[in-house]
Coordinates of N, CA and C in Angstrom, one line a residue:
M1029 N -4.3 9.4 21.6 CA -4.1 8.5 20.5 C -5.4 8.1 19.9
K1030 N -5.4 8.0 18.6 CA -6.6 7.7 17.8 C -6.8 6.2 17.7
I1031 N -8.1 5.8 17.5 CA -8.4 4.5 17.2 C -8.8 4.5 15.7
V1032 N -8.2 3.5 15.0 CA -8.5 3.3 13.6 C -9.2 1.9 13.6
Y1033 N -10.4 1.9 12.9 CA -11.1 0.6 12.9 C -11.8 0.3 11.6
F1034 N -12.2 -0.9 11.5 CA -13.0 -1.4 10.3 C -14.2 -2.1 10.9
S1035 N -15.4 -1.8 10.3 CA -16.6 -2.5 10.8 C -17.5 -2.9 9.6
L1036 N -17.9 -4.1 9.6 CA -18.7 -4.6 8.4 C -20.1 -4.7 8.8
T1037 N -20.4 -5.2 10.0 CA -21.8 -5.4 10.4 C -22.3 -4.3 11.4
G1038 N -21.3 -3.5 11.9 CA -21.6 -2.5 12.9 C -21.2 -2.8 14.3
Q1039 N -20.9 -4.1 14.5 CA -20.5 -4.5 15.9 C -19.2 -3.7 16.3
T1040 N -18.2 -3.6 15.5 CA -17.0 -3.0 15.9 C -17.2 -1.5 16.0
R1041 N -18.0 -0.9 15.1 CA -18.4 0.5 15.2 C -19.1 0.8 16.5
R1042 N -20.0 0.0 16.9 CA -20.7 0.2 18.2 C -19.7 0.1 19.4
F1043 N -18.8 -0.8 19.3 CA -17.8 -0.9 20.4 C -16.9 0.4 20.4
V1044 N -16.4 0.8 19.3 CA -15.6 2.0 19.3 C -16.3 3.2 19.8
K1045 N -17.6 3.4 19.4 CA -18.3 4.5 19.8 C -18.5 4.5 21.3
K1046 N -18.7 3.4 21.9 CA -18.8 3.3 23.4 C -17.5 3.7 24.1
T1047 N -16.4 3.7 23.4 CA -15.2 4.1 24.1 C -15.1 5.6 24.2
G1048 N -15.8 6.3 23.4 CA -15.7 7.8 23.4 C -14.4 8.4 22.9
L1049 N -13.5 7.5 22.4 CA -12.2 8.0 22.0 C -12.2 8.5 20.5
D1050 N -11.3 9.3 20.2 CA -11.2 9.8 18.8 C -10.9 8.7 17.9
A1051 N -11.7 8.6 16.8 CA -11.6 7.4 15.9 C -11.8 7.7 14.5
F1052 N -11.2 6.9 13.7 CA -11.2 7.0 12.2 C -11.7 5.6 11.7
E1053 N -12.8 5.6 10.9 CA -13.3 4.3 10.4 C -12.7 4.1 9.0
I1054 N -12.1 3.0 8.8 CA -11.6 2.6 7.5 C -12.8 2.1 6.6
T1055 N -12.9 2.6 5.4 CA -13.9 2.1 4.5 C -13.2 1.9 3.2
A1056 N -13.9 1.3 2.2 CA -13.3 1.0 0.9 C -12.9 2.3 0.2
S1057 N -13.7 3.4 0.5 CA -13.4 4.7 -0.2 C -12.3 5.5 0.5
N1058 N -11.9 5.2 1.7 CA -10.8 6.0 2.3 C -9.7 5.2 2.8
S1059 N -9.6 3.9 2.3 CA -8.5 3.0 2.8 C -7.1 3.4 2.4
F1060 N -7.0 4.4 1.5 CA -5.6 4.9 1.2 C -5.3 6.2 1.8
T1061 N -5.9 6.5 2.9 CA -5.6 7.7 3.7 C -4.3 7.5 4.4
D1062 N -3.5 8.6 4.4 CA -2.2 8.5 5.1 C -2.3 9.0 6.5
F1063 N -1.7 8.2 7.4 CA -1.7 8.6 8.8 C -0.2 9.0 9.2
D1064 N -0.1 10.0 10.1 CA 1.2 10.4 10.5 C 1.3 10.5 12.0
E1065 N 0.5 9.7 12.7 CA 0.5 9.6 14.1 C 0.2 8.2 14.6
P1066 N 0.6 7.8 15.8 CA 0.3 6.5 16.3 C -1.2 6.3 16.5
Y1067 N -1.6 5.1 16.3 CA -3.0 4.7 16.5 C -3.1 3.2 16.9
V1068 N -4.3 2.9 17.4 CA -4.6 1.5 17.8 C -5.6 1.0 16.7
L1069 N -5.3 -0.1 16.1 CA -6.2 -0.7 15.1 C -7.2 -1.7 15.8
I1070 N -8.5 -1.6 15.5 CA -9.5 -2.5 16.0 C -10.2 -3.1 14.8
V1071 N -10.2 -4.4 14.7 CA -10.8 -5.1 13.5 C -11.7 -6.2 14.0
P1072 N -12.7 -6.5 13.2 CA -13.5 -7.7 13.4 C -12.9 -8.9 12.8
T1073 N -13.5 -10.1 12.9 CA -12.9 -11.3 12.4 C -13.6 -11.7 11.1
Y1074 N -12.8 -11.6 10.0 CA -13.3 -12.1 8.7 C -12.1 -12.5 7.9
E1075 N -12.4 -13.3 6.8 CA -11.4 -13.7 5.9 C -10.7 -12.4 5.3
K1076 N -9.5 -12.6 4.9 CA -8.7 -11.5 4.4 C -9.3 -10.7 3.2
D1077 N -10.0 -11.4 2.3 CA -10.6 -10.8 1.2 C -11.8 -9.9 1.6
V1078 N -12.4 -10.1 2.8 CA -13.5 -9.3 3.3 C -13.0 -8.0 3.9
V1079 N -11.8 -8.1 4.5 CA -11.2 -6.9 5.2 C -10.1 -6.3 4.4
T1080 N -10.2 -6.4 3.1 CA -9.2 -5.8 2.2 C -8.9 -4.4 2.5
P1081 N -9.9 -3.5 2.8 CA -9.6 -2.1 3.1 C -8.7 -2.0 4.2
V1082 N -8.7 -2.9 5.2 CA -7.8 -2.8 6.3 C -6.3 -3.0 5.9
F1083 N -6.1 -4.0 5.0 CA -4.8 -4.3 4.5 C -4.3 -3.2 3.5
D1084 N -5.3 -2.6 2.7 CA -4.9 -1.5 1.9 C -4.5 -0.3 2.8
F1085 N -5.2 -0.1 3.9 CA -4.8 1.0 4.8 C -3.4 0.8 5.4
L1086 N -3.2 -0.4 5.9 CA -1.9 -0.8 6.5 C -0.7 -0.7 5.5
E1087 N -1.0 -1.0 4.3 CA 0.1 -1.0 3.2 C 0.3 0.4 2.6
N1088 N -0.5 1.3 2.9 CA -0.4 2.7 2.4 C 0.6 3.5 3.1
G1089 N 1.5 4.1 2.4 CA 2.4 5.1 3.0 C 3.1 4.4 4.2
R1090 N 3.1 5.2 5.3 CA 3.8 4.7 6.6 C 2.8 4.2 7.6
N1091 N 1.6 3.9 7.2 CA 0.5 3.6 8.1 C 0.9 2.4 9.0
A1092 N 1.5 1.4 8.5 CA 1.9 0.2 9.3 C 2.8 0.6 10.4
E1093 N 3.7 1.5 10.1 CA 4.7 2.0 11.1 C 4.1 2.7 12.3
F1094 N 3.0 3.3 12.1 CA 2.3 4.1 13.1 C 1.3 3.2 14.0
C1095 N 1.1 2.0 13.6 CA 0.2 1.1 14.3 C 0.9 0.7 15.6
A1096 N 0.3 1.1 16.8 CA 0.9 0.8 18.1 C 0.4 -0.6 18.6
G1097 N -0.6 -1.1 18.0 CA -1.1 -2.4 18.4 C -2.5 -2.7 17.8
V1098 N -3.0 -3.9 17.9 CA -4.2 -4.2 17.3 C -5.1 -4.9 18.4
A1099 N -6.4 -4.7 18.3 CA -7.4 -5.4 19.1 C -8.4 -6.0 18.1
G1100 N -9.0 -7.1 18.6 CA -9.9 -7.8 17.7 C -11.2 -8.2 18.4
G1101 N -12.3 -8.1 17.6 CA -13.6 -8.5 18.0 C -14.0 -9.8 17.3
G1102 N -14.8 -10.6 17.9 CA -15.3 -11.8 17.2 C -16.3 -12.6 18.0
N1103 N -16.4 -13.8 17.6 CA -17.4 -14.7 18.3 C -16.6 -15.9 18.9
R1104 N -16.7 -16.1 20.2 CA -15.9 -17.1 20.9 C -16.3 -18.5 20.4
N1105 N -17.5 -18.7 19.8 CA -17.9 -20.0 19.3 C -17.0 -20.5 18.2
F1106 N -16.2 -19.7 17.6 CA -15.3 -20.1 16.6 C -14.0 -20.7 17.1
A1107 N -13.9 -20.8 18.4 CA -12.8 -21.5 19.1 C -11.5 -20.9 18.6
E1108 N -10.6 -21.7 18.0 CA -9.2 -21.3 17.7 C -9.3 -20.2 16.5
L1109 N -10.4 -20.0 15.9 CA -10.5 -19.0 14.9 C -11.0 -17.7 15.4
F1110 N -11.3 -17.6 16.8 CA -11.7 -16.4 17.4 C -10.6 -15.3 17.2
V1111 N -11.0 -14.2 16.7 CA -10.2 -13.0 16.4 C -8.9 -13.3 15.5
F1112 N -9.0 -14.3 14.6 CA -7.9 -14.6 13.8 C -7.4 -13.5 13.0
T1113 N -8.2 -12.5 12.6 CA -7.8 -11.4 11.8 C -6.8 -10.5 12.6
A1114 N -7.2 -10.2 13.8 CA -6.3 -9.4 14.7 C -5.0 -10.2 15.0
K1115 N -5.1 -11.5 15.2 CA -3.9 -12.2 15.5 C -3.0 -12.3 14.3
D1116 N -3.6 -12.4 13.1 CA -2.7 -12.4 11.8 C -2.1 -11.1 11.6
I1117 N -2.8 -10.0 11.8 CA -2.2 -8.6 11.7 C -1.1 -8.4 12.7
A1118 N -1.3 -8.8 13.9 CA -0.2 -8.7 14.9 C 1.0 -9.4 14.5
K1119 N 0.8 -10.6 14.0 CA 2.0 -11.5 13.6 C 2.6 -10.9 12.3
D1120 N 1.8 -10.6 11.3 CA 2.4 -10.1 10.0 C 3.0 -8.7 10.1
Y1121 N 2.5 -7.9 11.0 CA 3.0 -6.5 11.0 C 3.9 -6.2 12.3
H1122 N 4.1 -7.3 13.1 CA 5.0 -7.2 14.2 C 4.5 -6.1 15.2
V1123 N 3.2 -6.2 15.5 CA 2.6 -5.3 16.5 C 2.0 -6.1 17.6
P1124 N 1.8 -5.6 18.8 CA 1.2 -6.4 19.9 C -0.3 -6.6 19.7
L1125 N -0.8 -7.8 20.0 CA -2.2 -8.0 20.1 C -2.6 -7.5 21.5
L1126 N -3.3 -6.3 21.5 CA -3.5 -5.6 22.8 C -4.7 -6.2 23.5
Y1127 N -5.8 -6.6 22.8 CA -7.0 -7.1 23.5 C -7.9 -7.8 22.5
T1128 N -8.7 -8.7 23.0 CA -9.8 -9.3 22.3 C -11.1 -9.2 23.0
F1129 N -12.2 -9.1 22.2 CA -13.5 -9.0 22.8 C -14.5 -9.7 22.0
E1130 N -15.6 -10.0 22.5 CA -16.7 -10.7 21.8 C -17.8 -9.7 21.4
F1131 N -18.2 -9.8 20.1 CA -19.3 -9.0 19.5 C -19.0 -7.5 19.6
N1132 N -19.8 -6.7 20.3 CA -19.5 -5.3 20.4 C -19.1 -5.0 21.8
G1133 N -18.5 -5.9 22.5 CA -17.9 -5.7 23.8 C -18.8 -5.4 25.0
T1134 N -18.3 -5.6 26.2 CA -18.9 -5.3 27.4 C -18.4 -4.0 27.9
E1135 N -19.0 -3.5 29.0 CA -18.5 -2.3 29.6 C -17.1 -2.5 30.1
E1136 N -16.8 -3.7 30.6 CA -15.4 -4.0 31.0 C -14.4 -4.0 29.9
D1137 N -14.8 -4.5 28.7 CA -14.0 -4.4 27.5 C -13.7 -3.0 27.1
V1138 N -14.8 -2.1 27.2 CA -14.6 -0.7 26.8 C -13.7 0.0 27.7
K1139 N -13.8 -0.2 29.0 CA -12.9 0.4 30.0 C -11.5 -0.1 29.8
Y1140 N -11.3 -1.3 29.5 CA -9.9 -1.9 29.3 C -9.3 -1.2 28.1
I1141 N -10.0 -1.1 27.0 CA -9.4 -0.5 25.8 C -9.1 1.0 26.0
Q1142 N -10.0 1.7 26.7 CA -9.8 3.1 27.1 C -8.4 3.2 27.9
K1143 N -8.2 2.3 28.8 CA -7.0 2.3 29.6 C -5.8 2.0 28.8
V1144 N -5.9 1.0 27.9 CA -4.8 0.7 27.0 C -4.4 1.8 26.1
V1145 N -5.4 2.4 25.5 CA -5.1 3.6 24.6 C -4.4 4.7 25.3
K1146 N -5.0 5.0 26.5 CA -4.4 6.1 27.3 C -3.0 5.8 27.7
S1147 N -2.7 4.5 28.1 CA -1.3 4.2 28.5 C -0.4 4.3 27.3
L1148 N -0.8 4.0 26.1 CA 0.1 4.1 25.0 C 0.4 5.6 24.6
E1149 N -0.5 6.5 25.1 CA -0.2 7.9 24.8 C 0.9 8.5 25.6
S1150 N 1.2 7.8 26.7 CA 2.3 8.3 27.6 C 3.7 8.1 27.0

């Protein structure tokens, strides 16, 4: 299963690269790419207007249907706003919130996401 992710500052990109899993990065120029296979979405925490390419991607074709779940990265100092983007996507698109991590994740976070993605492939 592929990881689809968005990265603004590079934190999420660094996290995804550490997983070694097949990945597709959403950018403003490719946000209307059609997906025809299940994937796990990983997003950082920003206001909706900042992550517009993510919502463009989800709303394109059947992309939302293929989303197996979402994981979110952020800063725990933001308390209840920690990973609100991933939480909102999970709620709005009726997909599970699979995992949350801080900044670019720890080795433990990487191993957990690898395990989750592999379990969803079965």
